[in-house]
Short mmCIF file of C-alpha atoms in Angstrom, two decimals:
data_model
loop_
_atom_site.label_atom_id
_atom_site.label_comp_id
_atom_site.label_asym_id
_atom_site.label_seq_id
_atom_site.Cartn_x
_atom_site.Cartn_y
_atom_site.Cartn_z
CA MET A 20 -20.42 8.90 -0.44
CA ARG A 21 -16.71 9.19 -1.22
CA VAL A 22 -14.54 7.17 -3.46
CA ALA A 23 -10.78 7.83 -3.57
CA VAL A 24 -8.33 5.96 -5.88
CA GLN A 25 -4.84 7.18 -5.07
CA GLU A 26 -1.16 6.40 -4.93
CA ASP A 27 -0.57 8.10 -1.66
CA PRO A 28 -0.94 6.41 1.64
CA PHE A 29 -3.96 7.28 3.78
CA ASP A 30 -4.30 7.62 7.47
CA PHE A 31 -6.83 4.91 8.46
CA ALA A 32 -7.54 6.30 11.93
CA ALA A 33 -8.12 9.79 10.78
CA GLU A 34 -10.26 8.70 7.85
CA ALA A 35 -12.36 6.50 10.16
CA ALA A 36 -12.79 9.28 12.78
CA ALA A 37 -13.74 11.88 10.16
CA PHE A 38 -16.17 9.44 8.54
CA SER A 39 -17.90 8.63 11.94
CA ARG A 40 -18.12 12.36 12.93
CA GLY A 41 -19.75 13.19 9.48
CA ALA A 42 -22.27 10.40 9.54
CA ALA A 43 -25.01 12.34 11.42
CA GLY A 44 -27.54 9.96 12.94
CA ALA A 45 -25.54 6.74 12.51
CA GLY A 46 -25.81 4.17 15.22
CA ALA A 47 -23.32 1.91 13.57
CA VAL A 48 -20.04 2.39 11.56
CA VAL A 49 -18.21 -0.60 10.14
CA THR A 50 -14.71 -0.21 8.77
CA PHE A 51 -12.52 -2.76 6.92
CA THR A 52 -8.84 -2.37 6.10
CA GLY A 53 -6.91 -4.43 3.60
CA ILE A 54 -3.18 -4.78 4.37
CA VAL A 55 -0.30 -5.94 2.21
CA ARG A 56 0.47 -9.45 3.55
CA ASP A 57 3.71 -11.39 2.98
CA VAL A 58 2.12 -14.80 2.65
CA ASP A 59 5.18 -16.88 1.71
CA GLY A 60 7.97 -14.67 3.20
CA GLY A 61 10.43 -12.74 0.94
CA LEU A 62 7.76 -10.27 -0.42
CA ARG A 63 9.73 -7.13 -1.27
CA HIS A 64 6.71 -5.10 -2.42
CA MET A 65 3.48 -5.27 -4.29
CA GLU A 66 2.64 -3.33 -7.42
CA ILE A 67 -0.95 -2.55 -7.93
CA GLU A 68 -2.10 -1.55 -11.51
CA HIS A 69 -5.53 -0.18 -12.32
CA TYR A 70 -7.60 1.13 -15.20
CA PRO A 71 -7.84 4.71 -14.28
CA ALA A 72 -10.78 5.66 -16.58
CA MET A 73 -12.86 2.87 -15.10
CA THR A 74 -11.86 2.39 -11.43
CA SER A 75 -13.56 5.25 -9.67
CA LYS A 76 -16.65 4.92 -11.77
CA GLU A 77 -16.89 1.11 -11.15
CA ILE A 78 -16.41 1.58 -7.33
CA GLY A 79 -18.95 4.44 -7.38
CA SER A 80 -21.58 2.30 -8.92
CA MET A 81 -20.79 -0.58 -6.44
CA ALA A 82 -21.33 2.04 -3.57
CA GLY A 83 -24.44 3.23 -5.26
CA GLU A 84 -25.78 -0.36 -5.47
CA ALA A 85 -24.99 -0.89 -1.77
CA ALA A 86 -26.91 2.33 -0.95
CA ASP A 87 -29.95 0.88 -2.91
CA ARG A 88 -29.89 -2.45 -1.18
CA TRP A 89 -29.27 -1.34 2.47
CA SER A 90 -30.33 1.74 4.46
CA LEU A 91 -27.00 3.63 4.52
CA ILE A 92 -26.11 7.06 5.84
CA ASP A 93 -22.67 7.04 4.16
CA VAL A 94 -20.11 5.10 2.40
CA LEU A 95 -16.37 5.59 2.02
CA VAL A 96 -13.97 3.58 -0.17
CA ILE A 97 -10.23 4.42 -0.52
CA HIS A 98 -8.09 2.11 -2.71
CA ARG A 99 -4.45 2.58 -3.42
CA HIS A 100 -2.36 1.70 -6.52
CA GLY A 101 1.25 1.83 -7.30
CA ARG A 102 4.06 0.32 -5.07
CA LEU A 103 3.18 -0.90 -1.54
CA ALA A 104 5.45 -2.40 1.00
CA PRO A 105 4.36 -5.32 3.29
CA GLY A 106 2.27 -4.00 6.27
CA GLU A 107 0.94 -1.03 4.33
CA ASP A 108 -2.65 -0.29 4.08
CA ILE A 109 -3.93 -1.13 0.56
CA MET A 110 -7.55 0.06 0.93
CA MET A 111 -10.45 0.70 3.35
CA VAL A 112 -14.15 0.58 3.24
CA ALA A 113 -16.36 2.41 5.86
CA THR A 114 -20.12 2.17 5.98
CA ALA A 115 -22.49 4.08 8.34
CA ALA A 116 -26.07 3.07 9.04
CA ALA A 117 -28.69 3.36 11.73
CA GLY A 118 -28.13 -0.23 12.82
CA ARG A 119 -25.22 -2.62 12.53
CA ALA A 120 -26.91 -5.18 10.28
CA ASP A 121 -26.95 -2.76 7.33
CA ALA A 122 -23.57 -1.40 8.00
CA PHE A 123 -21.99 -4.95 8.23
CA SER A 124 -23.85 -6.33 5.16
CA ALA A 125 -22.99 -3.28 2.94
CA ALA A 126 -19.27 -3.41 3.90
CA GLU A 127 -19.08 -7.16 3.16
CA TYR A 128 -20.92 -6.65 -0.13
CA LEU A 129 -18.44 -3.80 -1.09
CA MET A 130 -15.52 -5.96 -0.25
CA ASP A 131 -16.71 -8.99 -2.16
CA TYR A 132 -17.26 -6.70 -5.32
CA LEU A 133 -14.04 -4.84 -4.89
CA LYS A 134 -12.14 -8.13 -4.83
CA SER A 135 -13.50 -9.35 -8.22
CA ARG A 136 -15.10 -6.46 -10.13
CA ALA A 137 -12.96 -3.39 -9.41
CA PRO A 138 -10.15 -3.08 -12.18
CA PHE A 139 -7.13 -3.60 -10.04
CA TRP A 140 -4.37 -6.14 -10.55
CA LYS A 141 -1.82 -7.06 -7.96
CA LYS A 142 1.75 -8.10 -8.71
CA GLU A 143 4.09 -9.54 -6.04
CA VAL A 144 7.77 -8.83 -6.28
CA THR A 145 10.22 -10.99 -4.39
CA ALA A 146 13.94 -11.65 -4.55
CA ASP A 147 13.21 -14.39 -7.05
CA GLY A 148 11.29 -12.20 -9.42
CA SER A 149 7.67 -11.08 -9.84
CA ALA A 150 4.35 -12.74 -10.39
CA TRP A 151 0.76 -11.51 -10.86
CA VAL A 152 -1.56 -12.56 -8.15
CA ALA A 153 -4.22 -14.97 -9.50
CA ALA A 154 -7.81 -14.37 -8.83
CA LYS A 155 -9.26 -16.84 -6.34
CA ASP A 156 -12.30 -18.96 -7.21
CA THR A 157 -13.51 -18.39 -3.67
CA ASP A 158 -13.52 -14.71 -4.33
CA GLU A 159 -15.71 -15.15 -7.43
CA ASP A 160 -18.01 -17.57 -5.61
CA ALA A 161 -18.45 -14.99 -2.87
CA LEU A 162 -20.45 -12.85 -5.24
CA SER A 163 -23.17 -15.43 -5.68
CA ARG A 164 -24.53 -14.87 -2.22
CA TRP A 165 -25.49 -11.33 -3.20
CA MET B 1 -10.58 3.34 -35.06
CA ILE B 2 -10.83 1.86 -31.58
CA ASP B 3 -8.55 2.43 -28.58
CA VAL B 4 -7.55 -1.02 -27.39
CA LEU B 5 -6.03 -1.15 -23.90
CA TYR B 6 -4.13 -3.95 -22.19
CA PHE B 7 -3.55 -4.41 -18.44
CA ALA B 8 -1.51 -6.59 -16.11
CA TRP B 9 -0.02 -9.63 -17.78
CA VAL B 10 -1.91 -9.00 -21.03
CA ARG B 11 -0.10 -5.73 -21.26
CA GLU B 12 3.17 -7.46 -20.62
CA ARG B 13 2.54 -10.21 -23.22
CA VAL B 14 1.52 -7.85 -25.91
CA GLY B 15 4.19 -5.45 -25.04
CA LEU B 16 1.96 -2.43 -25.14
CA ALA B 17 -0.32 -0.51 -22.67
CA GLY B 18 -2.58 0.43 -25.57
CA GLU B 19 -2.93 1.28 -29.27
CA LYS B 20 -5.36 2.43 -31.84
CA VAL B 21 -6.74 -0.27 -34.02
CA GLU B 22 -8.41 -0.01 -37.39
CA THR B 23 -10.98 -2.76 -37.38
CA GLY B 24 -14.11 -3.84 -38.98
CA ALA B 25 -14.89 -6.36 -36.21
CA ALA B 26 -18.51 -6.55 -35.27
CA THR B 27 -17.85 -8.19 -31.79
CA VAL B 28 -15.16 -8.37 -29.25
CA ALA B 29 -14.51 -12.00 -30.20
CA GLU B 30 -13.86 -10.89 -33.85
CA LEU B 31 -11.50 -8.19 -32.69
CA VAL B 32 -9.57 -10.84 -30.64
CA GLU B 33 -9.23 -13.07 -33.80
CA GLU B 34 -7.94 -10.13 -35.76
CA LEU B 35 -5.38 -9.31 -33.14
CA LYS B 36 -4.32 -12.89 -32.71
CA ALA B 37 -3.62 -13.14 -36.42
CA ARG B 38 -1.21 -10.23 -36.29
CA GLU B 39 1.80 -11.51 -34.41
CA GLU B 40 2.88 -14.23 -31.99
CA ARG B 41 2.75 -11.94 -28.95
CA TYR B 42 -0.92 -11.18 -29.57
CA ALA B 43 -1.60 -14.94 -30.04
CA ALA B 44 0.21 -15.61 -26.73
CA ALA B 45 -1.88 -12.92 -24.88
CA PHE B 46 -5.17 -14.11 -26.21
CA ALA B 47 -4.43 -17.90 -26.33
CA ASP B 48 -7.13 -18.63 -23.69
CA THR B 49 -9.91 -16.01 -23.61
CA ARG B 50 -11.47 -17.89 -20.60
CA ALA B 51 -8.60 -16.44 -18.60
CA LEU B 52 -9.46 -12.93 -19.81
CA ARG B 53 -11.93 -10.31 -19.00
CA VAL B 54 -13.03 -7.43 -21.35
CA ALA B 55 -14.52 -3.99 -20.97
CA VAL B 56 -16.22 -2.12 -23.77
CA ASP B 57 -16.37 1.62 -23.24
CA ARG B 58 -15.43 1.11 -19.63
CA GLU B 59 -18.09 -1.33 -18.77
CA LEU B 60 -17.44 -5.02 -18.21
CA ALA B 61 -18.78 -6.96 -21.17
CA ASP B 62 -18.73 -10.48 -22.70
CA PHE B 63 -16.63 -11.61 -25.57
CA ASP B 64 -19.74 -11.83 -27.80
CA ALA B 65 -20.61 -8.25 -27.05
CA PRO B 66 -21.09 -6.02 -30.17
CA LEU B 67 -18.60 -3.20 -30.97
CA ASP B 68 -20.77 -0.88 -32.99
CA GLY B 69 -19.87 2.61 -32.02
CA ALA B 70 -17.44 1.51 -29.29
CA SER B 71 -14.45 3.79 -28.86
CA GLU B 72 -12.53 1.87 -26.17
CA VAL B 73 -11.98 -1.82 -25.58
CA ALA B 74 -9.86 -3.11 -22.64
CA PHE B 75 -8.45 -6.58 -22.10
CA PHE B 76 -7.23 -7.84 -18.70
CA PRO B 77 -6.92 -10.88 -16.34
CA PRO B 78 -9.61 -11.41 -13.67
CA MET B 79 -9.36 -8.53 -11.28
CA THR B 80 -7.56 -8.80 -8.01
CA GLY B 81 -8.69 -5.67 -5.96
CA GLY B 82 -9.39 -5.25 -2.31
#
């Protein structure tokens, strides 16, 4: 299990390949990548703030919880902070399991929790100024299924 | 003394990322009332605590959580990770 919270970009393809190679006995690897999206046009960049003393610990306990609930061979979470341009990868999750059901479920669970419980805050900077991204009720509601 | 931290728009409204606070507050809610009474910028940041989340010693907590022995309290809006 690896959790990385970093300012630097990561190479999704290289990370996914290394994760798969290292997951001995896995029959299924699921990966998810979150990308900076310019929803309304005019996004210059996104600034992601986090709570350094809490972030890795919180994600680590989410990954531990996923490992308790599903039969997982390995878990990887990488999440960036700082300034990100549209199209850049913000974060990725990878899960490895013997079968796809566990790998898919654990990846969805981790994504749902990362959205609403990992201490990150996104700010969008446009030509008109900047605004904090509001949390969505649908993201909060998504937790209820777990 | 408790380290009080502010993130995102709470940090911007208070105008500080963090500070040491001398407090006798027994709960998070009491600490919030003490801060609100200080200055307008705190009152603005804590105007609606339903829009805020809190962590006590780096664990998510409720506003009625006790502060006994706590060394760090952080206030922030709902998280937007992923």
